[in-house]
CSV table of C-alpha atoms in Angstrom, one decimal:
chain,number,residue,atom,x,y,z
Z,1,UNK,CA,20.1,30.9,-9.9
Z,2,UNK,CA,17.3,28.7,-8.4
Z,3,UNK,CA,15.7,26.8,-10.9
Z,4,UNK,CA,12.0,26.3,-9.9
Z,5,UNK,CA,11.0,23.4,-11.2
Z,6,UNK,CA,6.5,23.8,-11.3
Z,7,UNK,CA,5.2,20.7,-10.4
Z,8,UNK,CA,3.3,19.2,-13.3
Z,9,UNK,CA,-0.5,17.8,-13.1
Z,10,UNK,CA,1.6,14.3,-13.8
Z,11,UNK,CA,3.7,14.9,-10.7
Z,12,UNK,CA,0.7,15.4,-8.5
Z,13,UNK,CA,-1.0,11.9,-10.3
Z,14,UNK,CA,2.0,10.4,-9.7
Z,15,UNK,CA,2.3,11.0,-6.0
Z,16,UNK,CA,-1.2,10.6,-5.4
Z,17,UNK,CA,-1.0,7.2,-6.8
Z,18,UNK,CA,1.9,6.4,-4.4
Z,19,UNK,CA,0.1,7.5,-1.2
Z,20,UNK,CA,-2.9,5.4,-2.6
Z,21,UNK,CA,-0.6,2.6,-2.9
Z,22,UNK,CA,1.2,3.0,0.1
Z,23,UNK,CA,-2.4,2.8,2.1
Z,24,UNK,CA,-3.3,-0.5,0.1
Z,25,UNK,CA,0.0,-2.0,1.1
Z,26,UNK,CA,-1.0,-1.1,4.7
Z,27,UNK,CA,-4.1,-2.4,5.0
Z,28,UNK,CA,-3.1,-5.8,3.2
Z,29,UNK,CA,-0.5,-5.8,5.8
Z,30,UNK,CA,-3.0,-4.9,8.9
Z,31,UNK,CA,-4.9,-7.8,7.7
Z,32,UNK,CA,-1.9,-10.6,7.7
Z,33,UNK,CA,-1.0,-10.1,10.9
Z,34,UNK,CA,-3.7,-12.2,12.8
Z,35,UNK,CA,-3.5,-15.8,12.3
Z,36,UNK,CA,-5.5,-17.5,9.6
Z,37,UNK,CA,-7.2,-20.5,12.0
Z,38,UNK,CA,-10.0,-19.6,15.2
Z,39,UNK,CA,-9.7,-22.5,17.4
Z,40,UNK,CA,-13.0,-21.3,19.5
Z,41,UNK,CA,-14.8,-21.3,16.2
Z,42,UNK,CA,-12.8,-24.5,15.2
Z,43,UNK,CA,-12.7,-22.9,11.7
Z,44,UNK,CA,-10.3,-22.2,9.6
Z,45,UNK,CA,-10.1,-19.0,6.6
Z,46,UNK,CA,-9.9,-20.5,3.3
Z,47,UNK,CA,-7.9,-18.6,0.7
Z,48,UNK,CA,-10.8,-16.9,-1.5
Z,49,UNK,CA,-10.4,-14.2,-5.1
Z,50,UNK,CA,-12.8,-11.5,-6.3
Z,51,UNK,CA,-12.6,-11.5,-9.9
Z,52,UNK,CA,-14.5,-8.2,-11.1
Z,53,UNK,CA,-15.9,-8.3,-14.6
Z,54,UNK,CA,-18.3,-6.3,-17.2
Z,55,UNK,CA,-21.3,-8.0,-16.2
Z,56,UNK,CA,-20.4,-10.6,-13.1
Z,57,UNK,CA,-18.3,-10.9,-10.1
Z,58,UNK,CA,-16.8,-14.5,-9.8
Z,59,UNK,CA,-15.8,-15.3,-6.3
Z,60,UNK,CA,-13.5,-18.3,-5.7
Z,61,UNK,CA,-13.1,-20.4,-3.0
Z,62,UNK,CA,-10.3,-23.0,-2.3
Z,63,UNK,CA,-12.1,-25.6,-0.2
Z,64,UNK,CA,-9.8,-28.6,0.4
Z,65,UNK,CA,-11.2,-31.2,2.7
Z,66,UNK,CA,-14.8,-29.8,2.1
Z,67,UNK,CA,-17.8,-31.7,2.0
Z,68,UNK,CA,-19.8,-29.8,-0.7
Z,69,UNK,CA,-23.6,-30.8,0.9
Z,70,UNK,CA,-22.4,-28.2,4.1
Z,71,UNK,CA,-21.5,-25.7,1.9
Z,72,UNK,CA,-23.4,-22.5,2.9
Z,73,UNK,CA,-23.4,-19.2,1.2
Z,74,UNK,CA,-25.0,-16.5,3.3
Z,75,UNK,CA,-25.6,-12.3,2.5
Z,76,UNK,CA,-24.4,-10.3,5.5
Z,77,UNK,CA,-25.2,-6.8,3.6
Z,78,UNK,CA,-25.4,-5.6,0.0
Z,79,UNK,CA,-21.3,-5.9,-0.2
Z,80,UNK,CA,-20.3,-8.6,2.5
Z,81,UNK,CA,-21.1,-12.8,1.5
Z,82,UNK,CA,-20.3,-15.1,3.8
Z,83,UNK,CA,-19.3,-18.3,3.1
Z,84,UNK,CA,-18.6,-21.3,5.8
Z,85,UNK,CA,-18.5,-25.1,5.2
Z,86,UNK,CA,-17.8,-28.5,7.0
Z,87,UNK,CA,-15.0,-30.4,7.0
Z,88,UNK,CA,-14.9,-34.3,6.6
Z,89,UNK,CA,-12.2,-34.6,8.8
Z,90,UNK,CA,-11.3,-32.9,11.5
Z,91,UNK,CA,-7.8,-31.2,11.6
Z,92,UNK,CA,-5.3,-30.7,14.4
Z,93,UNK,CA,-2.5,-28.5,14.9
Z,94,UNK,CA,-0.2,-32.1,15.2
Z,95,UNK,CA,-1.1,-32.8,11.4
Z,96,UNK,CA,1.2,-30.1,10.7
Z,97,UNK,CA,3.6,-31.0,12.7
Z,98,UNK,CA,2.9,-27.8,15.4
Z,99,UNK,CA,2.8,-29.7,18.9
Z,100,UNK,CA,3.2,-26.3,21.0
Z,101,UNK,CA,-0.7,-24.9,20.3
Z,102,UNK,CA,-3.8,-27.3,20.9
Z,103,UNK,CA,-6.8,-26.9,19.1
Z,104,UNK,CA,-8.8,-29.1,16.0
Z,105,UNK,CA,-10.6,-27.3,13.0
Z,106,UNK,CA,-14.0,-29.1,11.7
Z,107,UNK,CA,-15.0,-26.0,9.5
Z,108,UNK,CA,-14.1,-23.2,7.3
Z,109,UNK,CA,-15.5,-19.7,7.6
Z,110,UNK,CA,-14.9,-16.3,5.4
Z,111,UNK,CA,-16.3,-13.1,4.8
Z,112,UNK,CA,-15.5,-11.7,1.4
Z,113,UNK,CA,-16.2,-8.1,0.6
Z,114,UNK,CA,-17.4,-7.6,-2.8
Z,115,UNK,CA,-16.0,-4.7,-4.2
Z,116,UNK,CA,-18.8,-3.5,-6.8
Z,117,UNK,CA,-22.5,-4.1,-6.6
Z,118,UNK,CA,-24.3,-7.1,-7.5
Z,119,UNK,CA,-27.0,-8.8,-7.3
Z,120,UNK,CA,-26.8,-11.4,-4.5
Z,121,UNK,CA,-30.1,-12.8,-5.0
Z,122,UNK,CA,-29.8,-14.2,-8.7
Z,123,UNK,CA,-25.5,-15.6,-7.6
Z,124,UNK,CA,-25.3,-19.0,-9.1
Z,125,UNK,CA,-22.8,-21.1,-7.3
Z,126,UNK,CA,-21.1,-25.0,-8.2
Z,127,UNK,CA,-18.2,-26.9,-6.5
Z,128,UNK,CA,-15.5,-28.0,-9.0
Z,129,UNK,CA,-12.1,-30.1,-7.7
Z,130,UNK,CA,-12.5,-28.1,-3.9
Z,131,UNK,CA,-13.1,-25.0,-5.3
Z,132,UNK,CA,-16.3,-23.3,-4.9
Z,133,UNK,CA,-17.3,-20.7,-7.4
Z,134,UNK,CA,-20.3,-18.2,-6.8
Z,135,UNK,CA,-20.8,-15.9,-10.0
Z,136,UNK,CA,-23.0,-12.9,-9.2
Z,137,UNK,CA,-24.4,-11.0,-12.0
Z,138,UNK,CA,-23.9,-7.1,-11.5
Z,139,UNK,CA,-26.1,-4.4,-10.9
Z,140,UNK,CA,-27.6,-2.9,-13.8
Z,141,UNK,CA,-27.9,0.6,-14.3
Z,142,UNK,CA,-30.0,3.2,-16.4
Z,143,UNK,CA,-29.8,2.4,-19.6
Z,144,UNK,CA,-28.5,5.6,-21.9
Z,145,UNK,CA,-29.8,5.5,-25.6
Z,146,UNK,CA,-27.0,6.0,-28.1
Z,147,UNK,CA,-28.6,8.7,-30.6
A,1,UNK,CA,23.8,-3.1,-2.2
A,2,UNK,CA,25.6,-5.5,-3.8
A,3,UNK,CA,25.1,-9.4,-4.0
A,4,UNK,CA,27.8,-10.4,-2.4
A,5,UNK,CA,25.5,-9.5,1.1
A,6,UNK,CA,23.6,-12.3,0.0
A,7,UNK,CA,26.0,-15.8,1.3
A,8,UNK,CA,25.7,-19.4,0.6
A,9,UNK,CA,26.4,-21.4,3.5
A,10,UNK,CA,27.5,-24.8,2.9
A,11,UNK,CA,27.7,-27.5,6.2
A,12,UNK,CA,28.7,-30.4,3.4
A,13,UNK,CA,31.2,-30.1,0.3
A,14,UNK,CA,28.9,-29.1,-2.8
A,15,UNK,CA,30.8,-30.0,-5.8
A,16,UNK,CA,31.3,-28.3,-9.2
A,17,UNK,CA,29.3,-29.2,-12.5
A,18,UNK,CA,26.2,-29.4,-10.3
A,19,UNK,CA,22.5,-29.5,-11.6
A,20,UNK,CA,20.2,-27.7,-9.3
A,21,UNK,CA,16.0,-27.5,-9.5
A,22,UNK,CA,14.9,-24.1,-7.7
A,23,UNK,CA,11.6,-24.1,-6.5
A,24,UNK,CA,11.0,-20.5,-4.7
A,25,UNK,CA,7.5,-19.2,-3.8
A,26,UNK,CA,5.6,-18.3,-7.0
A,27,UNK,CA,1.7,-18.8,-8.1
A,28,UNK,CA,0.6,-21.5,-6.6
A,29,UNK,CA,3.2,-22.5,-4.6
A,30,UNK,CA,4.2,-25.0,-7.7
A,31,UNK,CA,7.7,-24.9,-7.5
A,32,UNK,CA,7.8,-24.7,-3.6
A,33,UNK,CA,5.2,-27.9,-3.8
A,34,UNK,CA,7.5,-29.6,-6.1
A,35,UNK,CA,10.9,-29.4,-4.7
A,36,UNK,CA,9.6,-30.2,-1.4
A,37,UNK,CA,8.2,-33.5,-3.0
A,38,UNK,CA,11.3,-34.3,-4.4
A,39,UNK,CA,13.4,-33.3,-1.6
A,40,UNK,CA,11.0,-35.9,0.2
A,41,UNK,CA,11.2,-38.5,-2.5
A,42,UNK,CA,15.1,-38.9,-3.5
A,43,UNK,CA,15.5,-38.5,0.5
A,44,UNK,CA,17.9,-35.4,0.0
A,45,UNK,CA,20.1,-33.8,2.4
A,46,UNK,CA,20.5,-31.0,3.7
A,47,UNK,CA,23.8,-29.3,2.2
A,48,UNK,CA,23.3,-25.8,2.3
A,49,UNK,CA,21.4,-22.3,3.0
A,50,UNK,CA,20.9,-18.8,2.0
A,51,UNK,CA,21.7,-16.1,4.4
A,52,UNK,CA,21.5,-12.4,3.7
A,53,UNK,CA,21.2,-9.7,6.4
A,54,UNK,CA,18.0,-8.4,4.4
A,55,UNK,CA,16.0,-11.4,5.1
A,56,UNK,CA,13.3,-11.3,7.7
A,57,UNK,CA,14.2,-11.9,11.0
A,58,UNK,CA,12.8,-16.0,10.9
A,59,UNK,CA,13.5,-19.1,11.3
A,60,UNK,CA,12.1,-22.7,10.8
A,61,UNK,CA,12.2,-24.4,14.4
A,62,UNK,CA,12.5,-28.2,13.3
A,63,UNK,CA,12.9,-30.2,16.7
A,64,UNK,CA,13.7,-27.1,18.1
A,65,UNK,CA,16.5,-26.4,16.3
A,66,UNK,CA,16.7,-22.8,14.1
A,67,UNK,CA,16.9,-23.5,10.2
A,68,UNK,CA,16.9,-21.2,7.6
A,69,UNK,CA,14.0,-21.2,5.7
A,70,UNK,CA,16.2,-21.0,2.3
A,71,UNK,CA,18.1,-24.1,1.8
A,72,UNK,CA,19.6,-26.4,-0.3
A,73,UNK,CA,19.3,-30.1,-0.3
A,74,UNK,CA,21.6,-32.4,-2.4
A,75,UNK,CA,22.7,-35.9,-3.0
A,76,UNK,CA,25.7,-36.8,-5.2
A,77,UNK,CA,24.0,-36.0,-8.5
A,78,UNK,CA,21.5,-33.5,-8.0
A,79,UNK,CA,20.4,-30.4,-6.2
A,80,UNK,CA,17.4,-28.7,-4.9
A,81,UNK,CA,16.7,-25.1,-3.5
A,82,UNK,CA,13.4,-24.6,-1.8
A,83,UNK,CA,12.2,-21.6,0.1
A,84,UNK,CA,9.8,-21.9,3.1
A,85,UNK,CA,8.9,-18.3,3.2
A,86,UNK,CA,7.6,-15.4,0.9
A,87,UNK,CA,10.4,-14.1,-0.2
A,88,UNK,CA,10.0,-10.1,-0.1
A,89,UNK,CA,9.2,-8.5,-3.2
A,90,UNK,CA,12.0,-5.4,-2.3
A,91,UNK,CA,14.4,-8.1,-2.1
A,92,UNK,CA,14.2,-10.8,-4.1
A,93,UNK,CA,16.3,-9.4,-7.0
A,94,UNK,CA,19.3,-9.6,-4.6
A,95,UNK,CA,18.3,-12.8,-3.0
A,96,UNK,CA,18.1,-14.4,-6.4
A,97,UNK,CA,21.2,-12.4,-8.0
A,98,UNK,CA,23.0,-13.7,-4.6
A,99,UNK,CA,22.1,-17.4,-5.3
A,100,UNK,CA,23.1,-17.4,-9.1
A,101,UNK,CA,26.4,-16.2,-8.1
A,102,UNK,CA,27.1,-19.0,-5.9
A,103,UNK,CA,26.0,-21.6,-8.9
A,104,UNK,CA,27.9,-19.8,-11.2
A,105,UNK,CA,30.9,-20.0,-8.7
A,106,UNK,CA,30.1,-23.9,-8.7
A,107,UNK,CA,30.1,-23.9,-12.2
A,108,UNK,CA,27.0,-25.3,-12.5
A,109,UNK,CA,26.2,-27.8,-15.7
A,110,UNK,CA,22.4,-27.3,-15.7
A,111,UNK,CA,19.7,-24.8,-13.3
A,112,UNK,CA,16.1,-26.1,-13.7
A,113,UNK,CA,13.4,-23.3,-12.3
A,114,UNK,CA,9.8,-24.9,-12.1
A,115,UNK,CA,6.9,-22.6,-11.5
A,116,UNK,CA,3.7,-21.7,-12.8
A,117,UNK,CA,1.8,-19.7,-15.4
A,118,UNK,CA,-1.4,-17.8,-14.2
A,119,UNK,CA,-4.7,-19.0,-15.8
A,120,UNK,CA,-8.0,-17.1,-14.3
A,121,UNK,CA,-10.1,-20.6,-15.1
A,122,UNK,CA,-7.7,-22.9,-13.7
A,123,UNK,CA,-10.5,-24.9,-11.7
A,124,UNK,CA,-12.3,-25.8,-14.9
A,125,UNK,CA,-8.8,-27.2,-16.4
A,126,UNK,CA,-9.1,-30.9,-16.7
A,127,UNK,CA,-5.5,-31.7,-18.2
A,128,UNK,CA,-2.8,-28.9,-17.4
A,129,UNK,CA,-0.7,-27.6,-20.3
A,130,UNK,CA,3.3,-27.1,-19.4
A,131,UNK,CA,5.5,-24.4,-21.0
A,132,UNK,CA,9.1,-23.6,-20.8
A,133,UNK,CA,11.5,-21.2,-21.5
A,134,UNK,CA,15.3,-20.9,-21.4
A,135,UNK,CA,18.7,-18.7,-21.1
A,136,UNK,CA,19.9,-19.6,-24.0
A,137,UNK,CA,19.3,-21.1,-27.7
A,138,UNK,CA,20.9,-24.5,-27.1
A,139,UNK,CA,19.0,-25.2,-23.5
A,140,UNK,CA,16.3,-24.2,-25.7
A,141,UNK,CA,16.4,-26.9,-27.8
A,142,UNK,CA,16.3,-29.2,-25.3
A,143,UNK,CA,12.9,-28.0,-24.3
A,144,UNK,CA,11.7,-28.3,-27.6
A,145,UNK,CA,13.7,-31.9,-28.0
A,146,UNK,CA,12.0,-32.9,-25.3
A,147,UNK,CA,8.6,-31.8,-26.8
A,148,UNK,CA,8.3,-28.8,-24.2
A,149,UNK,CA,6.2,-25.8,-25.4
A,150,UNK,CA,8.0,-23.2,-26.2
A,151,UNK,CA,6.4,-20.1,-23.9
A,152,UNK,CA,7.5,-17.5,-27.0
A,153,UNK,CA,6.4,-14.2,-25.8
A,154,UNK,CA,4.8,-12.6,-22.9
A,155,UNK,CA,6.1,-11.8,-19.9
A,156,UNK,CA,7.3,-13.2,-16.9
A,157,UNK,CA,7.7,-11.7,-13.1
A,158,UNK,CA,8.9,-12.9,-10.1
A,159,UNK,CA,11.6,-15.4,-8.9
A,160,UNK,CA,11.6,-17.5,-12.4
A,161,UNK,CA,12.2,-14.4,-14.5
A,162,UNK,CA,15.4,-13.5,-12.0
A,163,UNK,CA,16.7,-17.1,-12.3
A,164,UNK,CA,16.5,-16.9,-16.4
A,165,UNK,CA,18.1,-13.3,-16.8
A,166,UNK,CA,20.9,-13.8,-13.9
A,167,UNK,CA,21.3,-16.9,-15.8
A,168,UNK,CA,21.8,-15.5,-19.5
A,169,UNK,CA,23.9,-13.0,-17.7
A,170,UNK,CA,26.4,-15.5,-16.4
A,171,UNK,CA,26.3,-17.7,-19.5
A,172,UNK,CA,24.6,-20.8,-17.0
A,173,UNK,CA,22.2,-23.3,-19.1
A,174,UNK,CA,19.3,-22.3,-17.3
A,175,UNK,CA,15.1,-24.0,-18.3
A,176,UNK,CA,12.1,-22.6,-16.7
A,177,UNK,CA,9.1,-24.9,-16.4
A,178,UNK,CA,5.5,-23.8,-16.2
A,179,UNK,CA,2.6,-25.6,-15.8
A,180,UNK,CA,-0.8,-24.1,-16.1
A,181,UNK,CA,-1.8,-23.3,-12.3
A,182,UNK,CA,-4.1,-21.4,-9.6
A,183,UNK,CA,-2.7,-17.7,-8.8
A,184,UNK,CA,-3.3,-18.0,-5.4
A,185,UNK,CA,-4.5,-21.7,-4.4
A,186,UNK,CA,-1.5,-24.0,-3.6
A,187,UNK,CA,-1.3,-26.3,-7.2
A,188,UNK,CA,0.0,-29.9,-6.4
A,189,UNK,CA,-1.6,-31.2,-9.5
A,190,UNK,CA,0.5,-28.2,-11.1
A,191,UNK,CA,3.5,-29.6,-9.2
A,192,UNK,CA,3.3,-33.0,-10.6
A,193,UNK,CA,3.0,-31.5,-14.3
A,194,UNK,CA,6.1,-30.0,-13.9
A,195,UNK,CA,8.0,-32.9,-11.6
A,196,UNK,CA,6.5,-35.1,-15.1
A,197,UNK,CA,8.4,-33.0,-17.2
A,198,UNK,CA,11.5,-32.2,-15.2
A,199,UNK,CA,11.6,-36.7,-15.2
A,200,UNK,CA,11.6,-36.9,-19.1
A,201,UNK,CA,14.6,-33.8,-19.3
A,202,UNK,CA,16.5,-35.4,-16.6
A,203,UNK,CA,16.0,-38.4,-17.0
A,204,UNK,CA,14.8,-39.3,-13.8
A,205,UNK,CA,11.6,-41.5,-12.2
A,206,UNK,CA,10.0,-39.2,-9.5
A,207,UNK,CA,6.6,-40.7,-8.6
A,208,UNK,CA,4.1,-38.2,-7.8
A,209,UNK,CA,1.2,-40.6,-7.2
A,210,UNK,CA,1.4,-39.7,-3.9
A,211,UNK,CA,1.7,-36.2,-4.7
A,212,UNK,CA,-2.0,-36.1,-6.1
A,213,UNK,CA,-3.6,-38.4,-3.4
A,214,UNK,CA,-2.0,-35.7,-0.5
A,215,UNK,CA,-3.7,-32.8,-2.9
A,216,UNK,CA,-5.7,-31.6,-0.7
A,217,UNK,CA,-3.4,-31.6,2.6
A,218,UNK,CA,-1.1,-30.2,1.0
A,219,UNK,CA,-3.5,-27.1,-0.5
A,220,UNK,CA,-4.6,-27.0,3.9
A,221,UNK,CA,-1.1,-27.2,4.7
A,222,UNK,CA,0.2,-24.6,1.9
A,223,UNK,CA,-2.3,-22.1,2.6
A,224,UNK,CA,-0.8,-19.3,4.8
A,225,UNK,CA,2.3,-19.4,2.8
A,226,UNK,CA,0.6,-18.6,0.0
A,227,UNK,CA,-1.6,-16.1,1.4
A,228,UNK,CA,2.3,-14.6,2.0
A,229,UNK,CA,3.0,-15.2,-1.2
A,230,UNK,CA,0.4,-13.7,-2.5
A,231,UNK,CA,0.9,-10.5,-1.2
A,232,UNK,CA,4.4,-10.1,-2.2
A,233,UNK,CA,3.6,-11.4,-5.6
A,234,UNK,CA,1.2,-8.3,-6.0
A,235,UNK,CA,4.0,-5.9,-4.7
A,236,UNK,CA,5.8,-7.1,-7.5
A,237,UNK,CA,2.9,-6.8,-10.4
A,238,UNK,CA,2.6,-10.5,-10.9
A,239,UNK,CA,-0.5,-9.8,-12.7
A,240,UNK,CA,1.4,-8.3,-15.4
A,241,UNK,CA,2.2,-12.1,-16.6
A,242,UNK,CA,-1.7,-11.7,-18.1
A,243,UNK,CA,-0.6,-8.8,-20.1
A,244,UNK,CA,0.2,-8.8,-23.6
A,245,UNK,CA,3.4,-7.2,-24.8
A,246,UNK,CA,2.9,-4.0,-26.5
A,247,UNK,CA,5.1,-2.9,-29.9
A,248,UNK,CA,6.6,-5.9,-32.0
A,249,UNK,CA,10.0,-5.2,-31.8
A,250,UNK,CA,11.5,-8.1,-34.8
């Protein structure tokens, strides 16, 4: 006898929650394999988070080497920031001990997707210990009256 | 798959009754950051180094020359394992369950694990608090002796949770230290926490002045391992360390 096991609304979840993770692991892999520095731009990507709260988005920005007055904080579109700054000093592939590529890095330069919508024009931003923090506050919607 | 894929090469005679600090890629690099500081600082050699066919195919050119990029240092008293790579997340249970078996078979007196714990406002964190944890009641005395917070419940994932269970497994006095740190910044001022604490349980005078002037080349320098690290650390749910545990099981 063949047993015909019916495939549950939980199975289905289940397996579309593995192809959606599967994709994710893809992309994040897509984007590691390009190197982190541009040595026509002299810049360097800093390592950046998205933290996505009730009412704000709080993006980070680890800035080491930063001089905080060049700090700039640009909208590209309603969902894209970018964020570049200057260095004080400038960096070469020898300070790493890496003799075989030539290049030196005076700035650093990301774009950071934001991943819910905000409003970019009220983001507050301060510089704490190299890290930069921008908080934007997020969109408000209709409001719904609770009868 | 069993462990014994994973081998311990040693080019010098490590003795039994060792004590060994393990410092593999984690949040904020802190135990990576650490060992490599006090590989640096007691001038350590290099004794030994992890080799498993499930590794990535690298190595770590220095002058040239191919290195693994897990290895352990040593000098007559004390040893030190240090990764220079993500580990994968797919295979770090084996890399780690590989390891302890070698300490185990070099009956190991003492395995020290130093990491760090996840805290989303690190950056406004003036003075950085250290927990610890430990395989077993007695080694967990010796954190509280020592006037080490006791990290009592929640949970831990990654490397430093391998280490303590592989370690209460084998019956191996085995501490975790965790210092308050940056998910996915490189943490040297987390580093020196835990290099402060691992001086007073060890007894030991590692300076890490130097540690916190270099801060900030060593977050430039750290920062595509840990964008490597941070990948693998979300493959294996790191971000499960901010849950709370459900049911009270007494």
């Amino acid at each position: 006898m063949v047993i015909v096991r019916r495939r549950s609304i939980f199975d289905i979840f289940r397996e579309y929650m593995e192809e959606l993770e599967e994709l994710a692991d893809e992309i994040i892999e897509r984007s590691m394999e390009r190197p982190s520095w541009d040595t026509n731009a002299q810049s360097l990507e800093p390592l950046f988070n998205v933290f996505v709260r009730s009412d704000r988005v709080i993006v980070t920005v680890d800035l080491p080497k930063a001089d905080p007055e060049s700090i700039r904080i640009s909208r590209i579109s309603d969902d894209l920031v970018e964020i570049t700054a200057k260095m004080r000093i400038k960096i070469r592939f020898e300070d790493f001990g890496v003799t075989h590529r030539k290049g030196e890095f005076t700035q650093f330069c990301c774009r950071i997707p934001l991943p819910v919508p905000v409003e970019v024009s009220e983001a507050k931003a301060r510089f704490i210990r190299g890290i930069l923090e921008v908080t934007f506050p997020r969109k408000r919607g209709y409001e719904i009256k609770v009868e | 798959m069993s462990g014994e894929e994973v081998r311990v090469i040693e080019y010098r005679d490590v003795p039994e009754g060792i004590r060994i600090v393990c410092g593999l890629p984690d949040i904020g690099l802190v135990g990576v950051i650490a060992t490599a500081h006090i590989i640096y600082k007691l001038k350590l050699k290099e004794v030994a180094y992890v080799d498993a066919d499930l590794l990535p195919p690298i190595v770590i050119l220095e002058n040239g020359l191919p290195k693994s990029p897990i290895r352990i240092f040593g000098n007559k008293d004390l040893f030190v394992l240090s990764s220079e790579i993500a580990i994968p997340s797919n295979i770090i249970n084996l890399i780690v369950k590989g390891i302890i078996d070698w300490v185990w078979k070099k009956k190991a007196e003492k395995v020290l694990t130093l990491g760090g714990i996840p805290v989303p406002n690190r950056h406004e964190i003036e003075k950085l608090r250290i927990f610890g944890a430990a395989s077993d009641e007695t080694t967990l005395k010796k954190l509280v002796e020592n006037e080490i917070e006791i990290l009592q419940r929640g949970f831990l994932v990654g490397p430093q949770a391998l280490i303590l269970k592989y370690c209460a497994e084998r019956s191996i006095p085995a501490m975790a230290l965790l210092a308050e740190a940056f998910y996915n910044y490189p943490d040297p001022e987390a580093s020196s926490v835990v290099i402060q604490a691992l001086n007073k349980i060890m007894n030991m005078n590692i300076d890490v002045s130097e540690l916190i002037e270099k801060g900030e080349e060593v977050r430039l320098a750290m920062r595509d391992m840990m964008r490597r690290t941070q990948t693998e650390l979300m493959r294996m749910r790191k971000s499960q360390e901010y849950d709370v545990p459900g049911f009270y099981i007494r």
